[in-house]
mmCIF file of C-alpha atoms and ligand atoms in Angstrom:
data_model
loop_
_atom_site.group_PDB
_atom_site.id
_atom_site.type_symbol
_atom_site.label_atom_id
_atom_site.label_comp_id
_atom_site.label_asym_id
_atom_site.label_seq_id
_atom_site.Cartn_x
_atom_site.Cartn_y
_atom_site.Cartn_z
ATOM 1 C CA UNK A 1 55.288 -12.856 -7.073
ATOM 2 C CA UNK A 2 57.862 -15.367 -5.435
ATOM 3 C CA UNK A 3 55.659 -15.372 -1.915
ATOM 4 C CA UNK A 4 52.419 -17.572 -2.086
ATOM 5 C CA UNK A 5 52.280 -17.257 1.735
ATOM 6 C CA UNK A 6 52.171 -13.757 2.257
ATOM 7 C CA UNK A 7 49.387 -12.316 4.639
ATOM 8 C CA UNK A 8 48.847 -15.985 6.946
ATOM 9 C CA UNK A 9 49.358 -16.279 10.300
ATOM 10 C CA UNK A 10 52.989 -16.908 10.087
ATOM 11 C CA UNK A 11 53.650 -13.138 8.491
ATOM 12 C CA UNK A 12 51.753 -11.820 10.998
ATOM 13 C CA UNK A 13 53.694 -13.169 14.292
ATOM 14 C CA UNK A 14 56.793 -12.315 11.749
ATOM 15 C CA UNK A 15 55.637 -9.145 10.967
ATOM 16 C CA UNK A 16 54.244 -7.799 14.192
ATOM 17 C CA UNK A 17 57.715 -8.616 15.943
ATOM 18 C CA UNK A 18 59.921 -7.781 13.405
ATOM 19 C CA UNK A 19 58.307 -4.129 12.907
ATOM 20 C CA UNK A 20 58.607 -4.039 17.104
ATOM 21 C CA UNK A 21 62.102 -4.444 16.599
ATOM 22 C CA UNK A 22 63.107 -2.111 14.298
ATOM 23 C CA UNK A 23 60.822 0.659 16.357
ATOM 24 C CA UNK A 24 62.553 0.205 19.854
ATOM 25 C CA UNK A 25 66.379 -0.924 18.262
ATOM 26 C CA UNK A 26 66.178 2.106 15.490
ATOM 27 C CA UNK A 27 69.261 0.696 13.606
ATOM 28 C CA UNK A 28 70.838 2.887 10.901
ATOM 29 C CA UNK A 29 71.300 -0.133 8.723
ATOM 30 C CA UNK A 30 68.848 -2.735 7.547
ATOM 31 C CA UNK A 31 69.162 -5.723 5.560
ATOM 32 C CA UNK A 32 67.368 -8.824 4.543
ATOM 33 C CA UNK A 33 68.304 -12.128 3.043
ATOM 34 C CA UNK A 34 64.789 -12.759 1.238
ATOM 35 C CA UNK A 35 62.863 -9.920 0.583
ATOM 36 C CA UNK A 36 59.826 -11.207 -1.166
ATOM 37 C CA UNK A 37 57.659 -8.195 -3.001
ATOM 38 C CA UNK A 38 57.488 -4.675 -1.590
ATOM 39 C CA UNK A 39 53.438 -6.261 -1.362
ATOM 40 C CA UNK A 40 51.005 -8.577 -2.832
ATOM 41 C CA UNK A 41 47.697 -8.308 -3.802
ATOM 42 C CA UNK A 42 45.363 -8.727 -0.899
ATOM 43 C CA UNK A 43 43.313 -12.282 -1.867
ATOM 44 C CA UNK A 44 40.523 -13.077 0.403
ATOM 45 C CA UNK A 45 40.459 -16.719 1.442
ATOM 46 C CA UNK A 46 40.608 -19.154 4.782
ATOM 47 C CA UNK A 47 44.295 -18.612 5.122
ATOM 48 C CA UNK A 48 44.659 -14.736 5.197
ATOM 49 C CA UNK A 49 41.144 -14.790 7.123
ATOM 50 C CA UNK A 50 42.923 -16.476 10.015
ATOM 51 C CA UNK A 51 46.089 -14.381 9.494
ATOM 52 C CA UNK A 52 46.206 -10.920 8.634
ATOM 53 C CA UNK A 53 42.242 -10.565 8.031
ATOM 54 C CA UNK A 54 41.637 -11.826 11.640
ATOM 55 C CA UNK A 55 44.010 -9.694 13.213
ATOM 56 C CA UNK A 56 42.812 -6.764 12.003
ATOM 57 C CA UNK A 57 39.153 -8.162 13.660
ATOM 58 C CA UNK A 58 40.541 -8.769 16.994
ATOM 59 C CA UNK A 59 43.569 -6.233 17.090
ATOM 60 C CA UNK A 60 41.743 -3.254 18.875
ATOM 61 C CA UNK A 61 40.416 -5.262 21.614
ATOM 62 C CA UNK A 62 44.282 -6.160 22.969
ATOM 63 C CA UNK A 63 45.829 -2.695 23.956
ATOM 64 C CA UNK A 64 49.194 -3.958 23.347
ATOM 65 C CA UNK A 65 48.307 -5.531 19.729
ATOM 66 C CA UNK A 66 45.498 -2.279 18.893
ATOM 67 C CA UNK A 67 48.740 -0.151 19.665
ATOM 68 C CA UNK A 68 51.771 -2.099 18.052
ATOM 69 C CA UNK A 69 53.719 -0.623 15.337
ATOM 70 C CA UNK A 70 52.594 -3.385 12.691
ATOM 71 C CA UNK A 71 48.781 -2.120 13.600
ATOM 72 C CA UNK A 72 50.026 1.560 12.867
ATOM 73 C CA UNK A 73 51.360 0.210 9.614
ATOM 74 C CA UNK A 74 48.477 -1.650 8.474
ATOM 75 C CA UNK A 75 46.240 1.452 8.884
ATOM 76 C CA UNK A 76 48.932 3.878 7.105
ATOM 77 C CA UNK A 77 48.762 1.482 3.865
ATOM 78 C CA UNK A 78 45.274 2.187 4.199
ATOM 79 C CA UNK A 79 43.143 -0.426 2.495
ATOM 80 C CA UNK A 80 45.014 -3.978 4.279
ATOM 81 C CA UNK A 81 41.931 -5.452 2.382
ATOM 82 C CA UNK A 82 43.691 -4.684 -1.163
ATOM 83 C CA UNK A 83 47.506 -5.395 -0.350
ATOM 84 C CA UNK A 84 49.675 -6.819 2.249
ATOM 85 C CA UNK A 85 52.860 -5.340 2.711
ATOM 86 C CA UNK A 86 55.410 -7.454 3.030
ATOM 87 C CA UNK A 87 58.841 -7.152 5.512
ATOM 88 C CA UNK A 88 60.623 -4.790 3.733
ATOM 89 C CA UNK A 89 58.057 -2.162 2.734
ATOM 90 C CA UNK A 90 56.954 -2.226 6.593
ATOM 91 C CA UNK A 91 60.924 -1.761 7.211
ATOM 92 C CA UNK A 92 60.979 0.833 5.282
ATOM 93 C CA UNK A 93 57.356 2.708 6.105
ATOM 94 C CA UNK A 94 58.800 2.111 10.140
ATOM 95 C CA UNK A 95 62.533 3.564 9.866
ATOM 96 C CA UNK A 96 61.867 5.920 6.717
ATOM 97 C CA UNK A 97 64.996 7.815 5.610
ATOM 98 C CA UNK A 98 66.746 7.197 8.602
ATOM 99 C CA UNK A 99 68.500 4.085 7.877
ATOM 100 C CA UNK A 100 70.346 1.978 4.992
ATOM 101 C CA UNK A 101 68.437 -0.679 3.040
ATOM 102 C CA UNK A 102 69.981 -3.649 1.440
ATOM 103 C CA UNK A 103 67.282 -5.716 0.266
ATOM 104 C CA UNK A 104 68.152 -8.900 -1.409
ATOM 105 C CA UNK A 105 65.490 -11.360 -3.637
ATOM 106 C CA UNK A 106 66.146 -13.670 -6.674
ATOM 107 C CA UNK A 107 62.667 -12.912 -8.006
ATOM 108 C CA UNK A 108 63.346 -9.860 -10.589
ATOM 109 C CA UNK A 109 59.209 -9.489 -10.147
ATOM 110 C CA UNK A 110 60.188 -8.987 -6.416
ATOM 111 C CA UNK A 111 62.965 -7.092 -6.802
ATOM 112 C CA UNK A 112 61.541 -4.492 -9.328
ATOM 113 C CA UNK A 113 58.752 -4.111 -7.045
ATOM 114 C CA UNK A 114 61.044 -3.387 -4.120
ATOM 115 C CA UNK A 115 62.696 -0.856 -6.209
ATOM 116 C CA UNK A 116 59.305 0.783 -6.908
ATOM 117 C CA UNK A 117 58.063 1.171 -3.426
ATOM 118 C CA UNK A 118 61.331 2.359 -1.821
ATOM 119 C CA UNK A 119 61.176 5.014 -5.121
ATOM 120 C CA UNK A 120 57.154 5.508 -3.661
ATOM 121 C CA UNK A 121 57.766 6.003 0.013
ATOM 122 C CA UNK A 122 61.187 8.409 -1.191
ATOM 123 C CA UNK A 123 63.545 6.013 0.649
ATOM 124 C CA UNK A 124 67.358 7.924 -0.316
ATOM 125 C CA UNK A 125 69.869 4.721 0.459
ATOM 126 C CA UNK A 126 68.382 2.113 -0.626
ATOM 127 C CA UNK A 127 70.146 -1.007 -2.569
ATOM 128 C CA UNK A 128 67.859 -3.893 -4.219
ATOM 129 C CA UNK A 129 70.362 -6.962 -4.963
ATOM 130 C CA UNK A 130 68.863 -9.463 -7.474
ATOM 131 C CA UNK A 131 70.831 -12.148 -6.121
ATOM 132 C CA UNK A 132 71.544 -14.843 -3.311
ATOM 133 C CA UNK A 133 70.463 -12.820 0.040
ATOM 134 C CA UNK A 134 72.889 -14.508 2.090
ATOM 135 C CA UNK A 135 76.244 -14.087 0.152
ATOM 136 C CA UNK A 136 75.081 -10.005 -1.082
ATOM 137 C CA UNK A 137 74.151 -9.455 3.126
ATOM 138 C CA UNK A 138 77.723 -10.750 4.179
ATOM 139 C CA UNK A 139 79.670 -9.194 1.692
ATOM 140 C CA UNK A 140 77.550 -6.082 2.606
ATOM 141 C CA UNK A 141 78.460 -6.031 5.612
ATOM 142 C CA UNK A 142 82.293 -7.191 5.152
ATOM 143 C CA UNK A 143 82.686 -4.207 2.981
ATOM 144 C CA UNK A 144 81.350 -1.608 5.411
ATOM 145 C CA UNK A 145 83.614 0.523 7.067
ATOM 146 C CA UNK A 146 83.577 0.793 11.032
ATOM 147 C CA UNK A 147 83.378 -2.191 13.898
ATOM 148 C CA UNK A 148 82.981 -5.657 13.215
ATOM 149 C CA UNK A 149 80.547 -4.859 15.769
ATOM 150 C CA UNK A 150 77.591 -3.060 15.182
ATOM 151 C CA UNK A 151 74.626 -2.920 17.085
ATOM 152 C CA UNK A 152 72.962 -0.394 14.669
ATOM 153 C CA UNK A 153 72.618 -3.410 12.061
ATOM 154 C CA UNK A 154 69.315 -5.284 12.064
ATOM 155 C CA UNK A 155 69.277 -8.085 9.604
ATOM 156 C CA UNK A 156 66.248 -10.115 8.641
ATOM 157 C CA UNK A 157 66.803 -13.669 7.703
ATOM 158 C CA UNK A 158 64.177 -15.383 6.163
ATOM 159 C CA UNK A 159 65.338 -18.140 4.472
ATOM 160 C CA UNK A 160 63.738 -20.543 2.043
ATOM 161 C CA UNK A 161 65.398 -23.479 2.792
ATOM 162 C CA UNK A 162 66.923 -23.055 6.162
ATOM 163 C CA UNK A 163 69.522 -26.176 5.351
ATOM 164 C CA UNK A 164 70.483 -25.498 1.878
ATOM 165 C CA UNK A 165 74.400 -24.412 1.095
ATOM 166 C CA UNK A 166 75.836 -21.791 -0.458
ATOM 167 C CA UNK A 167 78.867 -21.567 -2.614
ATOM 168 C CA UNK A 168 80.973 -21.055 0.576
ATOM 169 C CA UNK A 169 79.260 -23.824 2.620
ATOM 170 C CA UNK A 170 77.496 -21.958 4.603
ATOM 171 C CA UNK A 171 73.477 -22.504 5.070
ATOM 172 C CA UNK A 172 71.012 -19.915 6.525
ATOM 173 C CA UNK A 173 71.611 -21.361 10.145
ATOM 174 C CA UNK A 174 75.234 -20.665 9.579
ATOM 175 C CA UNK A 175 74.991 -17.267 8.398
ATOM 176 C CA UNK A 176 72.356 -16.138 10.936
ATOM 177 C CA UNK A 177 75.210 -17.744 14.056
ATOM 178 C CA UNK A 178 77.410 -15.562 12.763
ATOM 179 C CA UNK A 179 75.454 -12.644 12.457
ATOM 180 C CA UNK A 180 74.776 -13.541 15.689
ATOM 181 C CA UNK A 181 78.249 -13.944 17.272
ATOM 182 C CA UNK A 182 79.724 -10.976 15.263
ATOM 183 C CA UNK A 183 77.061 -8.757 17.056
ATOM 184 C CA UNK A 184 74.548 -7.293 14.508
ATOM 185 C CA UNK A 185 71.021 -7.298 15.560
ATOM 186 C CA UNK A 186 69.246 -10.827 14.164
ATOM 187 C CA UNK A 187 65.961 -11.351 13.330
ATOM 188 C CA UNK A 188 65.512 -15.351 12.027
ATOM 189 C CA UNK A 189 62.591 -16.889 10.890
ATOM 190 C CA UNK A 190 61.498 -20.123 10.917
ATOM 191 C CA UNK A 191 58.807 -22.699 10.611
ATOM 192 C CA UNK A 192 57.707 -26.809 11.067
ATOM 193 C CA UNK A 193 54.786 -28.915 10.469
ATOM 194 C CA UNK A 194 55.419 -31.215 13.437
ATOM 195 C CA UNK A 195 55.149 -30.216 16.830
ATOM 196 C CA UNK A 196 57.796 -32.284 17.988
ATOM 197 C CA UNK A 197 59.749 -29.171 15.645
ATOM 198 C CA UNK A 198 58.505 -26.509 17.915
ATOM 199 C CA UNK A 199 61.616 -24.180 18.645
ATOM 200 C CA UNK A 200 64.086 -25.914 16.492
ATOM 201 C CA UNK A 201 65.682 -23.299 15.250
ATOM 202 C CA UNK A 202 66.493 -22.128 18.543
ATOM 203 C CA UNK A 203 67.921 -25.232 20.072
ATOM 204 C CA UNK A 204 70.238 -25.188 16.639
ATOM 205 C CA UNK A 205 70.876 -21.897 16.556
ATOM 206 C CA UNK A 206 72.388 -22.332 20.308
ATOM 207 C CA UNK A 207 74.831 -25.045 19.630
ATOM 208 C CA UNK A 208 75.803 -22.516 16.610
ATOM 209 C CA UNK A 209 76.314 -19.421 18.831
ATOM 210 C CA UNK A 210 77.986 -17.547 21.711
ATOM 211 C CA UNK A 211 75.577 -15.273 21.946
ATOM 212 C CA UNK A 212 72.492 -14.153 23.714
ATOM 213 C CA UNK A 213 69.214 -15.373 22.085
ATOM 214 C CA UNK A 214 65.456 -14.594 22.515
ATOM 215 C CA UNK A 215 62.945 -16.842 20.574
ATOM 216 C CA UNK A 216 59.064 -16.886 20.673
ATOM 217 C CA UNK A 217 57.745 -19.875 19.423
ATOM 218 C CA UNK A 218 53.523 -19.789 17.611
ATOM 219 C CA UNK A 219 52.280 -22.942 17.163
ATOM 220 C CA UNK A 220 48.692 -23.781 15.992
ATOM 221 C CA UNK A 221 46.671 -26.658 18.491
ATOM 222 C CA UNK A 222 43.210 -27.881 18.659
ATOM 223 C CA UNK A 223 40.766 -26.885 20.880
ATOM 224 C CA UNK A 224 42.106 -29.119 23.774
ATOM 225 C CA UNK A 225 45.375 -28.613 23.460
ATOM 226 C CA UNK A 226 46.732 -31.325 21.310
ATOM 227 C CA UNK A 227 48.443 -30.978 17.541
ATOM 228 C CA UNK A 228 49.484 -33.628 15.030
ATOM 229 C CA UNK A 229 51.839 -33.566 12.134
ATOM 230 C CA UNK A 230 51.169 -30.048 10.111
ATOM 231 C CA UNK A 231 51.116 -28.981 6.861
ATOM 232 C CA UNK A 232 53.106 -25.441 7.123
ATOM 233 C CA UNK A 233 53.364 -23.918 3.146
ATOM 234 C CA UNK A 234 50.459 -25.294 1.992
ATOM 235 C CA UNK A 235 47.661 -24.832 5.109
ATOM 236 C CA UNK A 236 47.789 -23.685 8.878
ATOM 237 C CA UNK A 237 46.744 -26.850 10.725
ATOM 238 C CA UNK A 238 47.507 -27.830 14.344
ATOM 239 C CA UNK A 239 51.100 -28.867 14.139
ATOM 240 C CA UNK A 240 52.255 -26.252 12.150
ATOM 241 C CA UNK A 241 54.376 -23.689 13.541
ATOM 242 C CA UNK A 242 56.798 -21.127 13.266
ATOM 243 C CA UNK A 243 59.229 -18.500 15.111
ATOM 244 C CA UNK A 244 60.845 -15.496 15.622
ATOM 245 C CA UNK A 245 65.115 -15.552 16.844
ATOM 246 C CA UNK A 246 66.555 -12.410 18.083
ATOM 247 C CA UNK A 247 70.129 -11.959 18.745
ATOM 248 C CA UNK A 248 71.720 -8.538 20.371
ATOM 249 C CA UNK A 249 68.681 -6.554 20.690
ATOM 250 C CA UNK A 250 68.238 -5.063 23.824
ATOM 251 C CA UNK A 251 66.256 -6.509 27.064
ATOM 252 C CA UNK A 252 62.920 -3.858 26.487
ATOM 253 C CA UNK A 253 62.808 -5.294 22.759
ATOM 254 C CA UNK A 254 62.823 -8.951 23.807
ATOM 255 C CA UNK A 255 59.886 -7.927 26.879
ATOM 256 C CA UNK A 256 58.054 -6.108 24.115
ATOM 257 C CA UNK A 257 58.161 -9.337 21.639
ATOM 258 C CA UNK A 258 57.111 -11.842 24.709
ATOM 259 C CA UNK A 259 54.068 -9.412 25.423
ATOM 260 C CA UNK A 260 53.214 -9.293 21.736
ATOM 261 C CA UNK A 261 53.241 -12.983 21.885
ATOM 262 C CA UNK A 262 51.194 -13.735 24.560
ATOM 263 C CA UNK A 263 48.221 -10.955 23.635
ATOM 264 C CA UNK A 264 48.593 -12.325 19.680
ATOM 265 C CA UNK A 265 48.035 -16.044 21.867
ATOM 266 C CA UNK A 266 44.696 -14.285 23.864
ATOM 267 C CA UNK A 267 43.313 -12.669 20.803
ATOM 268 C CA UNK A 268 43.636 -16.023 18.927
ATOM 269 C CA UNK A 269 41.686 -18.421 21.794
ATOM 270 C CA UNK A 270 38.776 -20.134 20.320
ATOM 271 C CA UNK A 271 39.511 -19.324 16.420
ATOM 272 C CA UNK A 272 38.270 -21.459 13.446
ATOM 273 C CA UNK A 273 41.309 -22.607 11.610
ATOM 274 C CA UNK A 274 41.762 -22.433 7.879
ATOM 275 C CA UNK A 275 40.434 -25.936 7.563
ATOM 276 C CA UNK A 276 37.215 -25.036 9.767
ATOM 277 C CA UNK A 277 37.949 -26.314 12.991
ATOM 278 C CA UNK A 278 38.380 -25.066 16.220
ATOM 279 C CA UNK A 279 41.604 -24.623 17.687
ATOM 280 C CA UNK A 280 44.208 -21.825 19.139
ATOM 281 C CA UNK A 281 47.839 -20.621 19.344
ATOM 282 C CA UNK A 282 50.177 -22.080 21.952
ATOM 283 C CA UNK A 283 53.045 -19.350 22.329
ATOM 284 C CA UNK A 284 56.305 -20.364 24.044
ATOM 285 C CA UNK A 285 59.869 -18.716 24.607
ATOM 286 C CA UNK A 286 63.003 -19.883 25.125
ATOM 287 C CA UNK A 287 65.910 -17.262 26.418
ATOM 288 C CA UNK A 288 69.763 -17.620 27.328
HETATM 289 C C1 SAM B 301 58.740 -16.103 2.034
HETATM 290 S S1 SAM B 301 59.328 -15.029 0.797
HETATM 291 C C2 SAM B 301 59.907 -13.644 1.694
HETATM 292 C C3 SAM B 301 58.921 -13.004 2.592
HETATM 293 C C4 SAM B 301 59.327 -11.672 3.145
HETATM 294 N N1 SAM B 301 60.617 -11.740 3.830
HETATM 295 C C5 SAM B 301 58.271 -11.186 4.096
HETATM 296 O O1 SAM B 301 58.349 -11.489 5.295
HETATM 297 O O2 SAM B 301 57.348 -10.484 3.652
HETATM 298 C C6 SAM B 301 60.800 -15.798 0.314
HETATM 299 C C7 SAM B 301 61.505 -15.057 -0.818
HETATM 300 O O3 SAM B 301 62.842 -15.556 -0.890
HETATM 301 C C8 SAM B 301 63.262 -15.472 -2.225
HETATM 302 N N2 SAM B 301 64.469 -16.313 -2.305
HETATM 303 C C9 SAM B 301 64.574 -17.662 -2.339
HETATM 304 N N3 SAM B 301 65.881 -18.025 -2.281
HETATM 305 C C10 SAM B 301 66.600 -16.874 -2.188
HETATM 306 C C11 SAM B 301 67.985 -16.587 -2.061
HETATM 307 N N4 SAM B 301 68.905 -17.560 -2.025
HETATM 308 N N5 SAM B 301 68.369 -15.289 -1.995
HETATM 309 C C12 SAM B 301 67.448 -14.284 -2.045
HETATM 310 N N6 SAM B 301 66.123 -14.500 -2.141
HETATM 311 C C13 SAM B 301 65.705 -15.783 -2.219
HETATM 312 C C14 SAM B 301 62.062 -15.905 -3.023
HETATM 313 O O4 SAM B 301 62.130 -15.388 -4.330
HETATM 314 C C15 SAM B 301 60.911 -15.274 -2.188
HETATM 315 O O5 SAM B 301 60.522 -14.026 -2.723
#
């Protein structure tokens, strides 16, 4: 298991958008940079209590978080007290046989257990690279026949280390502009543990690109309001925060994330944090 962070808060603003997206954009081909496992076991502890364990509590009393797509998929896995699927089983269990998979991890632990779930769920086209997500994706992609432009392409990046280079010079940020500007459907993650981070990746990401961009920002405050420096990887403190970047999805998809965001803000007003105190989610968006 390369993912120690699987199942906080962060998948779960991740998750619950990403799965959003692939339901209302239904692309035909899906790919991501940094898989992590198919799932993990579930472990019961202050982190996934405020993340996916707390959802799960307060989920059915939001209509538009009881009745998202990631909600569906938690109850189809059955037991989300034993595992937590991770992005690329919930790709798969959303768009099933109709799409393309190229799903990309260094971790031969994650990628055999990739392998075995797609084999599970009886997914027909799907590749598992054991290798650099980033280079594998863009070759992928490079080597497909039709348009440069494809609006039937999702791809999930997810990187690591957002600033780190490849071979080629380019970093994560670099790939996902031109992802962006070449006209696939983007979905970037990213996170901070200061809050004078919040939306970063946005404000790079829009010297980087052309394009159209949609980004929700989640980031965890005290109970009046105020956040100091974080701790994102190792706990979810006020000051810690994270995001979701679209590019080329269309206008419903980008309504349907905002929503999302806002009821996943409601549902979390007034939670205990990880570390015991009181505090909440401030969501935010930035558009062009
Ligand atoms: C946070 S986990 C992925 C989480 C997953 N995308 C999800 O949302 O459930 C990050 C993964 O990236 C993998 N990784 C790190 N560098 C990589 C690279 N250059 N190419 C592919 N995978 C990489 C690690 O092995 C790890 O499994």
């Amino acid at each position: 298991m390369a993912n120690h962070h699987f199942g906080k808060f962060a998948d779960v603003w991740k998750h619950l958008a990403l799965v959003e997206v692939l339901a209302l954009e239904r692309p035909s081909r899906y790919a991501e940079t940094h898989s992590g496992s198919g799932a993990n076991a579930m472990l019961d502890d202050p982190e996934r209590r405020f993340g996916v364990l707390r959802f799960l509590d307060v989920a059915d009393a939001t209509a538009s978080l009881g009745q998202s797509r990631y909600r569906a998929l938690l109850n189809q896995f059955g037991d989300a007290h034993s595992f937590y699927p991770g992005s690329a089983l919930l790709a798969m269990a959303q768009l099933g046989c109709s799409a393309s998979y190229l799903l990309c991890d260094l971790d031969p632990v994650s990628a055999g257990d990739l392998r075995a779930w797609s084999a599970r769920l009886g997914i027909t086209r799907c590749e598992v690279a054991q290798a650099d997500g980033m280079m594998t994706v863009l070759s992928w992609l490079d080597d497909s026949t039709g348009p440069a432009t494809d609006s039937q392409v999702i791809v999930h990046v997810d990187p690591f280390d957002p600033h780190s280079r490849l071979a080629d010079g380019l970093s994560a940020l670099d790939v996902a502009a031109r992802l962006a500007d070449q006209g696939y459907g983007l979905v970037y993650w990213y996170g901070y543990d200061s809050p004078d981070e919040a939306s970063w990746a946005y404000h790079t990401l829009s010297e980087k690109t052309q394009g159209s961009l949609w980004c929700g920002d989640v980031m965890l405050v005290d109970e009046t309001g105020a956040a100091g420096p974080g701790d994102l990887g190792r706990a979810t403190t006020p000051g810690t925060g994270c995001g979701i970047i679209l590019a080329n999805v269309c206008e419903d998809t980008r309504a349907t994330c905002q929503a999302l965001g806002e009821a996943l803000a409601t549902a979390y007003a007034g939670s205990t944090l990880p570390h015991g105190t009181r505090g909440r989610v401030r969501f935010s968006v930035h558009e062009r």
